[in-house]
């Protein structure tokens, strides 16, 4: 039997309403007998608070905890299998139903077994129910704590960054209260999930909380031309990974009226989904490891430690929604990363095929590897007539009459060189925003295509853009 002991105050309820629905919070406009589904869903995952009298958008309709309603809710909870004891309170105009995490999982109501997945209550099928038994870990890594870590080690700047991106207004709420409302801290300690998102120095306390971003020349791991190691919070890891991918993937632009749209060779929504999945689903208990994003000439690989969760077979991969780290997933849900992307393996495959790309592959071994194949034809597509960019480093027009197949950074290089044939590599790198090694790589490719040559010495010479077959130089 699960028994409730935690009560909620008016300030806590107001904060939960501002934060919105999530893994441990559900709004109901009014009481219905279907709250049994939410009660068992909370008990089957992390526990939670059901707020009666609150609409889905967070506006308050109001509900009164009269004796008849109190008796009805208690009966609903007791009739769950096993029985659940809930806490009930009238908090302002809202009725709070506090459900503890169960100690005898799984719990069921008359209509079946339910669980919380991000901000929704979902009925479990046979496979998901079997996984709950298999995964039976009484204390997952995200729930554990680090010895010596205190609330003083929390970064207020990271809380501000989180609430800004999540569009949550917490006012003067103290950091400990905010963390407790997100279920990443208890009365005295911050849980690992909270450390991974909000610690001043995440890597100091959880060494494996890191991500490595790599760009290789060629199709193997021999020649690295750009690398970044991110040893910071999980939101920073996500943002850095997406920025790294955007920097190194080919991109073309289409002009629709006065609007310019950048189209990446691999759909960014697919890659964002893969990155957030790698962060959410990695096994953080495996030390000496990291999430890796690796870019090759022919593919992008996103790798995270930890294979399939217990009970999930390769055959069922992509057909069942799973959360190895339910609290971490909930925080990304609140950041609108999961909700906005929310594609899943099957939809990632469909998006790649719809873009004319090869279907991605997923290798769930000790490390989970997602492989997305680049298109050799992508860069051969011509830009739309009349496309233009400004003088800040983008191409002002087309590279007409030259070899087709230039990536955006190569086009930018040609613009810089035409404006200043003696420009240094470091100046090129600063103007475009890539490393000097990446500059060397692109210059080499332009020379191999017969578009560019170096005249004179390395220090005293200059660059020269070659003429095309018609005897004309590139028109920028």
Short mmCIF file of N, CA and C in Angstrom, two decimals, residues 4 27 72 109 113 152 213 241 270 281 292 338 342 359 366 402 453 460 469:
data_model
loop_
_atom_site.label_atom_id
_atom_site.label_comp_id
_atom_site.label_asym_id
_atom_site.label_seq_id
_atom_site.Cartn_x
_atom_site.Cartn_y
_atom_site.Cartn_z
N UNK A 4 0.36 8.54 1.66
CA UNK A 4 0.80 9.91 1.42
C UNK A 4 1.07 10.61 2.73
N UNK A 27 -3.46 18.78 -14.04
CA UNK A 27 -4.59 19.68 -13.80
C UNK A 27 -5.89 18.99 -14.21
N UNK A 72 -15.38 10.35 -1.63
CA UNK A 72 -15.36 9.73 -2.96
C UNK A 72 -13.92 9.52 -3.45
N UNK A 109 -6.09 0.49 -11.75
CA UNK A 109 -7.47 0.83 -11.39
C UNK A 109 -8.38 -0.07 -12.22
N UNK A 113 -3.73 -0.56 -16.15
CA UNK A 113 -2.48 -0.04 -15.60
C UNK A 113 -2.10 1.25 -16.34
N UNK A 152 23.92 25.48 -1.75
CA UNK A 152 24.84 26.57 -2.08
C UNK A 152 25.60 26.31 -3.37
N UNK A 213 31.97 16.67 -28.89
CA UNK A 213 31.53 17.01 -30.23
C UNK A 213 32.74 16.94 -31.16
N UNK A 241 25.50 21.12 -28.76
CA UNK A 241 25.47 20.07 -29.79
C UNK A 241 24.73 20.54 -31.03
N UNK A 270 15.19 16.29 -36.80
CA UNK A 270 15.62 14.90 -36.60
C UNK A 270 16.84 14.86 -35.69
N UNK A 281 18.28 9.51 -22.32
CA UNK A 281 18.26 8.06 -22.13
C UNK A 281 19.61 7.45 -21.79
N UNK A 292 28.39 11.37 -27.33
CA UNK A 292 29.25 11.83 -28.43
C UNK A 292 28.41 12.19 -29.64
N UNK A 338 11.20 18.13 -25.79
CA UNK A 338 10.51 16.88 -26.11
C UNK A 338 9.18 17.18 -26.78
N UNK A 342 9.57 15.59 -30.18
CA UNK A 342 8.66 14.48 -29.95
C UNK A 342 8.44 13.56 -31.13
N UNK A 359 17.41 5.89 -44.93
CA UNK A 359 16.83 5.66 -43.62
C UNK A 359 17.93 5.53 -42.57
N UNK A 366 25.94 -2.01 -26.06
CA UNK A 366 26.31 -1.40 -24.78
C UNK A 366 26.22 0.13 -24.87
N UNK A 402 30.79 28.55 -61.84
CA UNK A 402 31.83 27.73 -61.26
C UNK A 402 31.33 26.32 -61.02
N UNK A 453 43.30 29.35 -56.10
CA UNK A 453 44.72 29.01 -56.03
C UNK A 453 45.44 30.05 -55.20
N UNK A 460 53.53 36.31 -47.81
CA UNK A 460 53.48 37.50 -48.67
C UNK A 460 52.58 37.37 -49.87
N UNK A 469 34.80 28.55 -67.42
CA UNK A 469 35.03 28.20 -68.80
C UNK A 469 34.72 29.35 -69.77
#
